[in-house]
Amino acid sequence: MAHQATLTIDGKVLELPVLEGTEGELAIDIAQLRAKTGLITYDPGYGNTGACRSAITFIDGEKGILRYRGIPIEEFDRPHPDFLEVAALIIFGELPDKAFLKRFSAISTANANLDESMKHHFEGFPENAPPMAQLSAMLNAISCFHPEFFTLTNGVSFEQAAGRVISQIRTVAAYSYRRSKGLPFIYPNPALRYCANFLHMMFSMPYQDYLVEPEIEDALNLIFILHADHEQNCSTSTVRMVGSSQANLFASCASGVCALWGPLHGGANLAVIEMLESIQRGNQKPEDCIALAKDKSSGFRLMGFGHRIYKNYDPRAKILKKCCDRVLKKLGIQDPLLDIARRLEELALKDPYFIEKKLYPNVDFYSGIIMRAIGIPTSMFPVMFSIGRLPGWIAQWKEQQDDPAKRIARPRQIYVGAPLRHYVPLEKRK
Ligand code: SDX
């Protein structure tokens, strides 16, 4: 059935086309609104605004559905594919065949190392420099060694650029950690898979290789898969915004890192652990924390809870909660923070405030506990989110570049400042 929207403004009637998505989502197409009426729409935070048509990820927030290129994320759990395979699906649109996956993995393996002179950049940062500040800077620094990637004119150069940046973000992350600990950089080992190589660069020593436990590699691989894309979230929209000016892939992804850094977004996994540690340190009762979270004046938010799109349990959180139990059991870890998290979830899910506002655990609520258990320092948590999300940023940037209707993003505003007035020379001002 074709849908139609009618808008009446001061007696003038405007028929507006309605777009329908694959799963029946409807959108009013207002592309001609200002031209026909002189009016714009107003939607702070863009909660009601579709910025693009995309074929990459589908989310039904009411039902808690998340699919990558049509495949439910639950199907990537137990046993799950390698992160690079899911990255290839998200970026290139189809599950890769063996030959393509071999070629794409080979690009990643062959380009895991950074240019030697990149190492001086790390030394230019103070040891306690935030890893996300380093990561955003380094993504742009990497591009300086590959000017051929500033304009990706064909599929081959795009594939090369995508494979390299997915590989090297891992190396940059590991090196920023090593620098923060005063440890020597560990070169990537081409014999290792994506996640195992990252753990090797993070935790090996020149005299002793880090023994990669399959369960730890498996958990990290799953964490990256579950973070790989999430349609038009804040950081991905930032990548599209920057990419819309024809900025290159590296600069656009570096902007995504900056947006993801915020504690309301990718910094939430770190904020969750800090919240749980504070509760534990202060010996606070979870019941009291729930009460604080409901009291606006307290300034306390239950981090890892709530979502702009999910008004149901975040499907990623469900999978990560099971992974959490599995990893801690396998490693024989009793983490009191997990007990606190579970109690907070139990209380919140039956509390009218959270039920009415449809606040459920999101992807960040359990991911930090897993990363803590596998030895990732909390300061690196947003960086881990970035490594996982990079394929999504790349895919969304490319989808936008390939859109024949693409144009520079330039929202409008409602001006509420001073009416017309004139300059008064300094000597005449009071
Ligand atoms: C990510 O967009 C994505 O897809 C993001 C992401 C991705 O994969 O890219 O899923 C990753 O960013 C997950 C979210 C991580 N952030 C957090 O966990 C931080 C805690 N959550 C909140 O700050 C909040 O829920 C947001 C930021 C996630 C969503 O914010 P919205 O959509 O702007 O919702 P809101 O702040 O307007 O809240 C609506 C109501 C408010 O109460 P009222 O003003 O209506 O009375 O719910 C309340 C809020 O006070 N509320 C919370 C709450 N989250 C919302 N109250 C207590 N604790 C919370 N966590």
Short mmCIF file of C-alpha atoms and ligand atoms in Angstrom, two decimals:
data_model
loop_
_atom_site.label_atom_id
_atom_site.label_comp_id
_atom_site.label_asym_id
_atom_site.label_seq_id
_atom_site.Cartn_x
_atom_site.Cartn_y
_atom_site.Cartn_z
CA MET A 1 0.00 0.00 0.00
CA ALA A 2 1.42 3.42 -0.97
CA HIS A 3 1.43 5.75 2.02
CA GLN A 4 0.84 9.48 1.79
CA ALA A 5 1.41 12.28 4.26
CA THR A 6 -0.42 15.59 4.19
CA LEU A 7 0.89 18.68 5.91
CA THR A 8 -1.32 21.72 6.37
CA ILE A 9 0.47 25.00 7.10
CA ASP A 10 -1.62 28.13 7.57
CA GLY A 11 -4.34 26.59 5.42
CA LYS A 12 -1.95 25.55 2.67
CA VAL A 13 -1.97 21.77 2.10
CA LEU A 14 1.21 19.96 1.09
CA GLU A 15 1.29 16.32 0.02
CA LEU A 16 4.55 14.67 1.12
CA PRO A 17 5.86 11.36 -0.24
CA VAL A 18 6.32 8.52 2.26
CA LEU A 19 9.29 6.18 1.91
CA GLU A 20 9.04 2.56 3.03
CA GLY A 21 12.01 0.46 4.14
CA THR A 22 12.63 -3.27 3.72
CA GLU A 23 11.02 -4.06 7.06
CA GLY A 24 8.10 -1.68 6.60
CA GLU A 25 9.58 1.35 8.40
CA LEU A 26 7.99 4.52 7.08
CA ALA A 27 9.55 7.97 6.64
CA ILE A 28 8.08 11.24 5.44
CA ASP A 29 10.30 12.62 2.69
CA ILE A 30 10.70 16.34 3.48
CA ALA A 31 13.48 16.99 0.93
CA GLN A 32 11.25 19.59 -0.80
CA LEU A 33 9.68 21.05 2.36
CA ARG A 34 11.62 24.33 2.54
CA ALA A 35 11.48 24.87 -1.22
CA LYS A 36 7.67 24.48 -1.15
CA THR A 37 6.82 26.09 2.19
CA GLY A 38 9.83 28.08 3.38
CA LEU A 39 9.67 26.07 6.60
CA ILE A 40 12.17 23.59 8.04
CA THR A 41 11.65 20.85 10.63
CA TYR A 42 13.09 20.97 14.14
CA ASP A 43 14.38 17.78 15.77
CA PRO A 44 17.19 18.29 18.34
CA GLY A 45 19.21 15.07 18.71
CA TYR A 46 17.67 13.84 15.43
CA GLY A 47 15.52 11.31 17.30
CA ASN A 48 12.86 11.54 14.59
CA THR A 49 15.06 12.20 11.59
CA GLY A 50 16.31 9.73 9.01
CA ALA A 51 19.62 10.96 7.59
CA CYS A 52 20.02 8.41 4.82
CA ARG A 53 18.87 5.18 3.26
CA SER A 54 21.19 2.36 4.26
CA ALA A 55 21.44 -1.35 3.46
CA ILE A 56 24.04 -2.17 6.09
CA THR A 57 22.34 -2.67 9.47
CA PHE A 58 18.72 -3.07 10.52
CA ILE A 59 17.60 -2.36 14.07
CA ASP A 60 14.09 -2.76 15.48
CA GLY A 61 14.48 -1.04 18.84
CA GLU A 62 11.03 -1.98 20.09
CA LYS A 63 11.65 -5.68 19.46
CA GLY A 64 15.38 -5.70 20.25
CA ILE A 65 16.38 -6.85 16.76
CA LEU A 66 19.83 -6.18 15.25
CA ARG A 67 20.90 -7.58 11.86
CA TYR A 68 24.09 -7.05 9.85
CA ARG A 69 23.26 -7.14 6.12
CA GLY A 70 20.06 -9.02 7.06
CA ILE A 71 21.72 -11.62 9.32
CA PRO A 72 20.59 -11.56 13.01
CA ILE A 73 23.56 -10.99 15.31
CA GLU A 74 22.51 -14.00 17.39
CA GLU A 75 23.76 -16.12 14.47
CA PHE A 76 27.28 -14.80 14.99
CA ASP A 77 27.41 -16.28 18.49
CA ARG A 78 28.66 -19.76 19.38
CA PRO A 79 30.40 -20.76 17.24
CA HIS A 80 31.15 -17.46 15.66
CA PRO A 81 33.06 -16.48 12.56
CA ASP A 82 36.31 -14.55 12.66
CA PHE A 83 35.88 -10.81 13.15
CA LEU A 84 37.41 -10.14 9.72
CA GLU A 85 34.74 -12.29 8.09
CA VAL A 86 31.97 -10.22 9.69
CA ALA A 87 33.89 -7.04 8.83
CA ALA A 88 33.96 -8.15 5.18
CA LEU A 89 30.20 -8.88 5.29
CA ILE A 90 29.44 -5.44 6.69
CA ILE A 91 31.80 -3.57 4.36
CA PHE A 92 31.25 -5.44 1.09
CA GLY A 93 27.63 -6.54 1.62
CA GLU A 94 27.86 -10.31 1.33
CA LEU A 95 29.32 -13.16 3.35
CA PRO A 96 32.78 -13.49 1.77
CA ASP A 97 33.67 -16.69 -0.07
CA LYS A 98 36.89 -18.45 0.88
CA ALA A 99 38.97 -16.72 -1.81
CA PHE A 100 37.80 -13.23 -0.89
CA LEU A 101 38.23 -13.82 2.85
CA LYS A 102 41.72 -15.17 2.23
CA ARG A 103 42.58 -12.08 0.18
CA PHE A 104 41.09 -9.64 2.70
CA SER A 105 42.75 -11.39 5.63
CA ALA A 106 46.04 -11.32 3.75
CA ILE A 107 45.78 -7.53 3.38
CA SER A 108 45.25 -7.29 7.15
CA THR A 109 48.12 -9.64 7.94
CA ALA A 110 50.54 -8.01 5.51
CA ASN A 111 49.82 -4.51 6.82
CA ALA A 112 49.62 -4.98 10.58
CA ASN A 113 52.90 -3.20 11.12
CA LEU A 114 53.16 0.57 11.32
CA ASP A 115 55.76 2.60 9.49
CA GLU A 116 58.77 2.74 11.82
CA SER A 117 58.65 6.53 11.96
CA MET A 118 55.10 6.29 13.38
CA LYS A 119 56.69 5.21 16.63
CA HIS A 120 58.02 8.72 17.25
CA HIS A 121 54.42 9.97 17.43
CA PHE A 122 53.77 7.73 20.43
CA GLU A 123 56.82 9.15 22.18
CA GLY A 124 55.40 12.61 21.60
CA PHE A 125 52.45 11.85 23.89
CA PRO A 126 52.70 11.94 27.70
CA GLU A 127 52.59 8.40 29.11
CA ASN A 128 49.14 9.02 30.59
CA ALA A 129 47.69 10.43 27.35
CA PRO A 130 44.11 9.21 26.83
CA PRO A 131 44.24 6.30 24.36
CA MET A 132 41.31 7.77 22.37
CA ALA A 133 43.23 11.02 21.84
CA GLN A 134 46.15 8.99 20.51
CA LEU A 135 43.93 6.79 18.37
CA SER A 136 42.18 9.66 16.60
CA ALA A 137 45.54 11.36 15.97
CA MET A 138 47.19 8.16 14.77
CA LEU A 139 44.46 7.33 12.25
CA ASN A 140 45.23 10.59 10.50
CA ALA A 141 48.97 10.01 10.92
CA ILE A 142 48.66 6.58 9.26
CA SER A 143 47.03 8.18 6.22
CA CYS A 144 50.07 10.43 5.76
CA PHE A 145 52.04 7.31 4.84
CA HIS A 146 49.41 6.33 2.28
CA PRO A 147 48.53 9.44 0.26
CA GLU A 148 47.28 7.03 -2.42
CA PHE A 149 44.34 6.37 -0.08
CA PHE A 150 43.26 10.00 0.11
CA THR A 151 41.16 9.46 -3.00
CA LEU A 152 39.88 5.90 -3.26
CA THR A 153 39.06 5.78 -6.94
CA ASN A 154 38.38 2.06 -7.35
CA GLY A 155 37.39 -1.09 -5.52
CA VAL A 156 40.93 -2.40 -5.23
CA SER A 157 42.30 0.69 -3.50
CA PHE A 158 39.26 0.78 -1.23
CA GLU A 159 39.73 -2.87 -0.29
CA GLN A 160 43.41 -2.21 0.43
CA ALA A 161 42.63 0.88 2.53
CA ALA A 162 39.88 -0.92 4.47
CA GLY A 163 42.07 -3.94 5.16
CA ARG A 164 45.01 -1.79 6.25
CA VAL A 165 43.14 0.52 8.60
CA ILE A 166 41.26 -2.39 10.21
CA SER A 167 44.61 -4.06 10.76
CA GLN A 168 46.57 -1.02 11.91
CA ILE A 169 43.96 0.33 14.37
CA ARG A 170 44.80 -2.77 16.41
CA THR A 171 48.54 -2.03 16.30
CA VAL A 172 48.01 1.62 17.25
CA ALA A 173 45.83 0.53 20.19
CA ALA A 174 48.42 -1.98 21.41
CA TYR A 175 51.30 0.48 21.04
CA SER A 176 49.50 3.21 22.97
CA TYR A 177 49.00 0.69 25.78
CA ARG A 178 52.64 -0.42 25.68
CA ARG A 179 53.77 3.23 25.76
CA SER A 180 51.55 3.92 28.78
CA LYS A 181 53.29 1.07 30.63
CA GLY A 182 56.80 1.97 29.50
CA LEU A 183 57.01 -1.36 27.66
CA PRO A 184 58.73 -2.02 24.32
CA PHE A 185 56.51 -2.28 21.24
CA ILE A 186 55.86 -5.88 20.16
CA TYR A 187 55.76 -6.41 16.41
CA PRO A 188 52.70 -8.18 14.98
CA ASN A 189 53.04 -11.90 14.31
CA PRO A 190 51.72 -12.79 10.83
CA ALA A 191 51.04 -16.36 11.95
CA LEU A 192 48.32 -15.22 14.36
CA ARG A 193 44.64 -14.50 13.68
CA TYR A 194 43.29 -10.96 14.09
CA CYS A 195 42.41 -11.04 17.81
CA ALA A 196 45.29 -13.31 18.83
CA ASN A 197 47.71 -10.92 17.12
CA PHE A 198 46.22 -7.98 19.01
CA LEU A 199 46.62 -9.81 22.34
CA HIS A 200 50.17 -10.72 21.34
CA MET A 201 51.04 -7.05 20.65
CA MET A 202 49.35 -6.03 23.89
CA PHE A 203 50.80 -8.57 26.30
CA SER A 204 53.85 -10.41 24.90
CA MET A 205 57.36 -9.53 26.00
CA PRO A 206 60.52 -9.60 23.84
CA TYR A 207 61.68 -12.62 25.77
CA GLN A 208 58.32 -14.38 26.13
CA ASP A 209 55.26 -14.66 23.92
CA TYR A 210 51.87 -14.16 25.56
CA LEU A 211 49.97 -17.43 25.56
CA VAL A 212 46.64 -16.70 23.86
CA GLU A 213 43.91 -18.66 25.65
CA PRO A 214 41.28 -19.75 23.08
CA GLU A 215 38.48 -18.57 25.40
CA ILE A 216 40.00 -15.11 25.67
CA GLU A 217 40.58 -14.85 21.91
CA ASP A 218 37.03 -16.08 21.39
CA ALA A 219 35.54 -13.53 23.80
CA LEU A 220 37.46 -10.65 22.22
CA ASN A 221 36.43 -11.78 18.74
CA LEU A 222 32.79 -11.80 19.85
CA ILE A 223 33.08 -8.36 21.45
CA PHE A 224 34.47 -6.91 18.21
CA ILE A 225 31.73 -8.62 16.16
CA LEU A 226 28.96 -7.26 18.40
CA HIS A 227 30.31 -3.71 18.12
CA ALA A 228 30.87 -3.83 14.36
CA ASP A 229 27.98 -1.58 13.26
CA HIS A 230 24.87 -0.01 14.66
CA GLU A 231 23.28 2.07 11.89
CA GLN A 232 23.22 5.85 12.41
CA ASN A 233 24.56 6.16 15.97
CA CYS A 234 26.40 9.29 17.06
CA SER A 235 29.89 8.28 15.90
CA THR A 236 28.74 6.74 12.62
CA SER A 237 26.68 9.83 11.85
CA THR A 238 29.82 11.86 12.56
CA VAL A 239 31.78 9.74 10.08
CA ARG A 240 29.06 10.35 7.48
CA MET A 241 28.95 14.08 8.31
CA VAL A 242 32.72 14.42 7.83
CA GLY A 243 32.74 12.11 4.81
CA SER A 244 30.00 14.17 3.17
CA SER A 245 32.55 16.96 2.60
CA GLN A 246 34.64 14.42 0.63
CA ALA A 247 37.09 14.09 3.52
CA ASN A 248 39.12 10.89 3.15
CA LEU A 249 38.34 7.59 4.88
CA PHE A 250 41.01 7.99 7.57
CA ALA A 251 39.99 11.54 8.53
CA SER A 252 36.34 10.47 8.63
CA CYS A 253 37.06 7.47 10.88
CA ALA A 254 39.29 9.61 13.10
CA SER A 255 36.26 11.89 13.64
CA GLY A 256 34.23 8.81 14.57
CA VAL A 257 36.78 8.02 17.29
CA CYS A 258 36.31 11.51 18.74
CA ALA A 259 32.52 11.17 18.84
CA LEU A 260 32.69 7.65 20.28
CA TRP A 261 34.92 8.90 23.13
CA GLY A 262 32.00 10.56 24.94
CA PRO A 263 30.76 8.79 28.13
CA LEU A 264 27.20 8.77 26.76
CA HIS A 265 28.40 6.75 23.76
CA GLY A 266 31.50 4.57 23.41
CA GLY A 267 32.94 5.82 26.67
CA ALA A 268 30.03 4.21 28.51
CA ASN A 269 31.79 0.84 28.86
CA LEU A 270 34.50 2.60 30.86
CA ALA A 271 31.87 4.64 32.77
CA VAL A 272 30.07 1.39 33.72
CA ILE A 273 33.19 -0.07 35.33
CA GLU A 274 33.96 3.22 37.09
CA MET A 275 30.36 3.25 38.38
CA LEU A 276 30.57 -0.36 39.60
CA GLU A 277 33.98 0.22 41.21
CA SER A 278 32.65 3.32 42.96
CA ILE A 279 29.64 1.36 44.27
CA GLN A 280 31.95 -1.38 45.50
CA ARG A 281 34.45 1.07 47.05
CA GLY A 282 31.70 3.00 48.78
CA ASN A 283 30.04 -0.23 49.83
CA GLN A 284 26.84 1.26 48.42
CA LYS A 285 23.69 -0.80 48.26
CA PRO A 286 22.47 -1.40 44.68
CA GLU A 287 19.00 -0.45 45.92
CA ASP A 288 20.31 2.99 46.85
CA CYS A 289 21.96 3.37 43.43
CA ILE A 290 18.69 2.62 41.70
CA ALA A 291 17.04 5.29 43.82
CA LEU A 292 19.79 7.76 42.87
CA ALA A 293 19.39 6.92 39.18
CA LYS A 294 15.71 7.85 39.43
CA ASP A 295 16.42 11.13 41.17
CA LYS A 296 17.29 13.73 38.51
CA SER A 297 18.87 16.01 41.09
CA SER A 298 21.39 13.32 42.07
CA GLY A 299 23.32 13.67 38.82
CA PHE A 300 23.78 9.88 38.94
CA ARG A 301 22.99 7.85 35.80
CA LEU A 302 22.90 4.07 35.65
CA MET A 303 25.61 3.79 33.03
CA GLY A 304 25.17 0.93 30.58
CA PHE A 305 21.40 1.35 30.82
CA GLY A 306 19.06 3.03 28.37
CA HIS A 307 19.29 3.57 24.66
CA ARG A 308 17.97 6.01 22.07
CA ILE A 309 16.77 3.18 19.83
CA TYR A 310 16.36 0.08 22.00
CA LYS A 311 13.21 0.22 24.08
CA ASN A 312 13.82 -3.43 24.84
CA TYR A 313 16.83 -5.45 25.97
CA ASP A 314 19.80 -4.63 23.70
CA PRO A 315 20.35 -7.98 21.89
CA ARG A 316 24.09 -7.44 22.16
CA ALA A 317 23.83 -7.16 25.96
CA LYS A 318 22.02 -10.50 26.09
CA ILE A 319 24.84 -12.22 24.23
CA LEU A 320 27.55 -10.41 26.22
CA LYS A 321 25.90 -11.34 29.53
CA LYS A 322 26.15 -15.05 28.58
CA CYS A 323 29.71 -14.50 27.36
CA CYS A 324 30.54 -12.83 30.68
CA ASP A 325 29.38 -15.86 32.65
CA ARG A 326 31.27 -18.21 30.31
CA VAL A 327 34.58 -16.32 30.38
CA LEU A 328 34.65 -15.68 34.13
CA LYS A 329 33.78 -19.32 34.81
CA LYS A 330 36.47 -20.54 32.41
CA LEU A 331 39.05 -18.23 33.94
CA GLY A 332 37.89 -19.05 37.46
CA ILE A 333 37.27 -15.37 38.21
CA GLN A 334 34.79 -14.24 40.84
CA ASP A 335 34.37 -10.54 39.99
CA PRO A 336 32.36 -8.67 42.65
CA LEU A 337 31.55 -6.05 40.00
CA LEU A 338 29.61 -8.68 38.09
CA ASP A 339 27.56 -9.46 41.18
CA ILE A 340 26.80 -5.74 41.59
CA ALA A 341 25.91 -5.44 37.89
CA ARG A 342 23.58 -8.42 38.05
CA ARG A 343 21.84 -7.02 41.16
CA LEU A 344 21.44 -3.59 39.54
CA GLU A 345 19.93 -5.20 36.45
CA GLU A 346 17.59 -7.34 38.53
CA LEU A 347 16.35 -4.30 40.50
CA ALA A 348 16.06 -2.01 37.46
CA LEU A 349 14.14 -4.48 35.31
CA LYS A 350 11.36 -4.64 37.88
CA ASP A 351 11.36 -0.95 38.83
CA PRO A 352 8.47 1.14 37.44
CA TYR A 353 10.79 4.06 36.56
CA PHE A 354 12.94 1.88 34.29
CA ILE A 355 9.95 -0.04 32.98
CA GLU A 356 8.01 3.09 32.06
CA LYS A 357 11.03 4.73 30.41
CA LYS A 358 11.91 1.41 28.74
CA LEU A 359 15.45 1.45 30.09
CA TYR A 360 17.29 -1.83 29.65
CA PRO A 361 20.95 -2.89 29.75
CA ASN A 362 22.77 -1.87 26.59
CA VAL A 363 25.92 -3.18 24.91
CA ASP A 364 28.14 -1.44 27.45
CA PHE A 365 26.68 -2.94 30.60
CA TYR A 366 28.56 -6.25 30.49
CA SER A 367 31.29 -5.68 27.90
CA GLY A 368 33.58 -3.94 30.39
CA ILE A 369 33.43 -6.83 32.86
CA ILE A 370 34.53 -9.25 30.14
CA MET A 371 37.35 -6.97 28.99
CA ARG A 372 38.49 -6.55 32.58
CA ALA A 373 38.52 -10.33 33.01
CA ILE A 374 40.68 -10.83 29.90
CA GLY A 375 43.16 -8.21 31.10
CA ILE A 376 42.31 -5.20 28.97
CA PRO A 377 42.98 -2.04 31.04
CA THR A 378 39.85 0.06 31.59
CA SER A 379 41.46 3.09 29.92
CA MET A 380 41.47 1.04 26.71
CA PHE A 381 37.77 0.16 26.75
CA PRO A 382 36.60 2.93 24.36
CA VAL A 383 39.52 2.00 22.08
CA MET A 384 38.23 -1.59 22.01
CA PHE A 385 34.84 -0.25 21.00
CA SER A 386 36.57 1.70 18.20
CA ILE A 387 38.36 -1.41 16.90
CA GLY A 388 35.03 -3.24 16.77
CA ARG A 389 33.13 -0.32 15.20
CA LEU A 390 35.68 0.50 12.51
CA PRO A 391 34.21 -1.87 9.88
CA GLY A 392 30.84 -0.18 10.35
CA TRP A 393 32.34 3.28 9.94
CA ILE A 394 34.13 2.14 6.79
CA ALA A 395 30.99 0.55 5.36
CA GLN A 396 28.82 3.58 6.12
CA TRP A 397 31.43 5.99 4.70
CA LYS A 398 31.64 3.92 1.49
CA GLU A 399 27.85 3.60 1.17
CA GLN A 400 27.64 7.38 1.37
CA GLN A 401 30.47 7.90 -1.15
CA ASP A 402 28.74 5.53 -3.58
CA ASP A 403 25.36 7.27 -3.24
CA PRO A 404 24.65 9.07 -6.53
CA ALA A 405 22.47 11.55 -4.58
CA LYS A 406 25.24 12.31 -2.05
CA ARG A 407 25.70 15.93 -1.05
CA ILE A 408 27.48 17.74 1.76
CA ALA A 409 25.57 17.47 5.04
CA ARG A 410 24.47 20.89 6.19
CA PRO A 411 21.58 21.02 8.72
CA ARG A 412 19.70 24.25 9.28
CA GLN A 413 18.71 25.94 12.53
CA ILE A 414 16.15 28.13 14.23
CA TYR A 415 17.92 31.38 15.17
CA VAL A 416 17.06 32.64 18.66
CA GLY A 417 19.82 35.22 19.06
CA ALA A 418 19.77 39.03 19.10
CA PRO A 419 17.65 40.89 16.50
CA LEU A 420 19.41 43.25 14.09
CA ARG A 421 21.75 45.68 15.89
CA HIS A 422 24.88 47.63 14.93
CA TYR A 423 28.53 47.84 15.88
CA VAL A 424 29.40 50.42 18.56
CA PRO A 425 33.06 51.52 18.54
CA LEU A 426 34.94 50.69 21.75
CA GLU A 427 35.36 54.34 22.81
CA LYS A 428 31.59 54.80 22.69
CA ARG A 429 30.79 51.73 24.72
CA LYS A 430 30.19 52.07 28.45
C1 SDX B 1 25.97 3.34 22.92
O1 SDX B 1 23.04 5.03 19.34
C2 SDX B 1 23.66 3.88 19.39
O2 SDX B 1 23.38 2.97 18.65
C3 SDX B 1 24.77 3.81 20.43
C4 SDX B 1 25.40 2.45 20.65
C5 SDX B 1 26.16 1.98 19.44
O3 SDX B 1 26.32 0.75 19.30
O4 SDX B 1 26.69 2.84 18.69
O5 SDX B 1 24.40 1.49 20.98
C6 SDX B 1 26.43 2.50 21.79
O6 SDX B 1 26.28 4.50 22.96
C7 SDX B 1 25.08 2.72 23.98
C8 SDX B 1 24.65 3.75 25.06
C9 SDX B 1 25.79 3.90 26.08
N1 SDX B 1 25.46 5.02 27.01
C10 SDX B 1 25.12 4.77 28.28
O7 SDX B 1 24.96 3.65 28.77
C11 SDX B 1 24.97 6.03 29.12
C12 SDX B 1 23.72 5.91 30.00
N2 SDX B 1 22.55 6.01 29.12
C13 SDX B 1 21.94 7.28 28.95
O8 SDX B 1 22.73 8.41 29.13
C14 SDX B 1 20.92 7.35 27.82
O9 SDX B 1 20.08 6.30 28.00
C15 SDX B 1 21.42 7.37 26.38
C16 SDX B 1 22.45 8.42 26.17
C17 SDX B 1 21.99 6.05 26.01
C18 SDX B 1 20.20 7.66 25.50
O10 SDX B 1 19.84 8.93 25.73
P1 SDX B 1 18.49 9.58 25.13
O11 SDX B 1 17.91 8.72 24.08
O12 SDX B 1 18.78 11.00 24.82
O13 SDX B 1 17.50 9.45 26.33
P2 SDX B 1 17.31 10.55 27.44
O14 SDX B 1 18.64 10.93 28.03
O15 SDX B 1 16.44 11.63 26.90
O16 SDX B 1 16.51 9.70 28.55
C19 SDX B 1 15.10 9.51 28.44
C20 SDX B 1 14.63 9.43 29.90
C21 SDX B 1 15.11 10.64 30.72
O17 SDX B 1 14.18 10.82 31.75
P3 SDX B 1 13.02 11.99 31.51
O18 SDX B 1 13.77 13.27 31.19
O19 SDX B 1 12.19 11.49 30.35
O20 SDX B 1 12.27 12.04 32.82
O21 SDX B 1 15.22 8.28 30.52
C22 SDX B 1 16.09 8.70 31.56
C23 SDX B 1 16.40 10.16 31.32
O22 SDX B 1 16.68 10.83 32.56
N3 SDX B 1 17.31 7.89 31.43
C24 SDX B 1 18.00 7.38 32.45
C25 SDX B 1 19.05 6.66 31.87
N4 SDX B 1 18.98 6.76 30.53
C26 SDX B 1 17.91 7.53 30.27
N5 SDX B 1 17.81 7.47 33.79
C27 SDX B 1 18.73 6.81 34.55
N6 SDX B 1 19.78 6.09 34.08
C28 SDX B 1 19.96 5.99 32.73
N7 SDX B 1 20.96 5.31 32.25
#
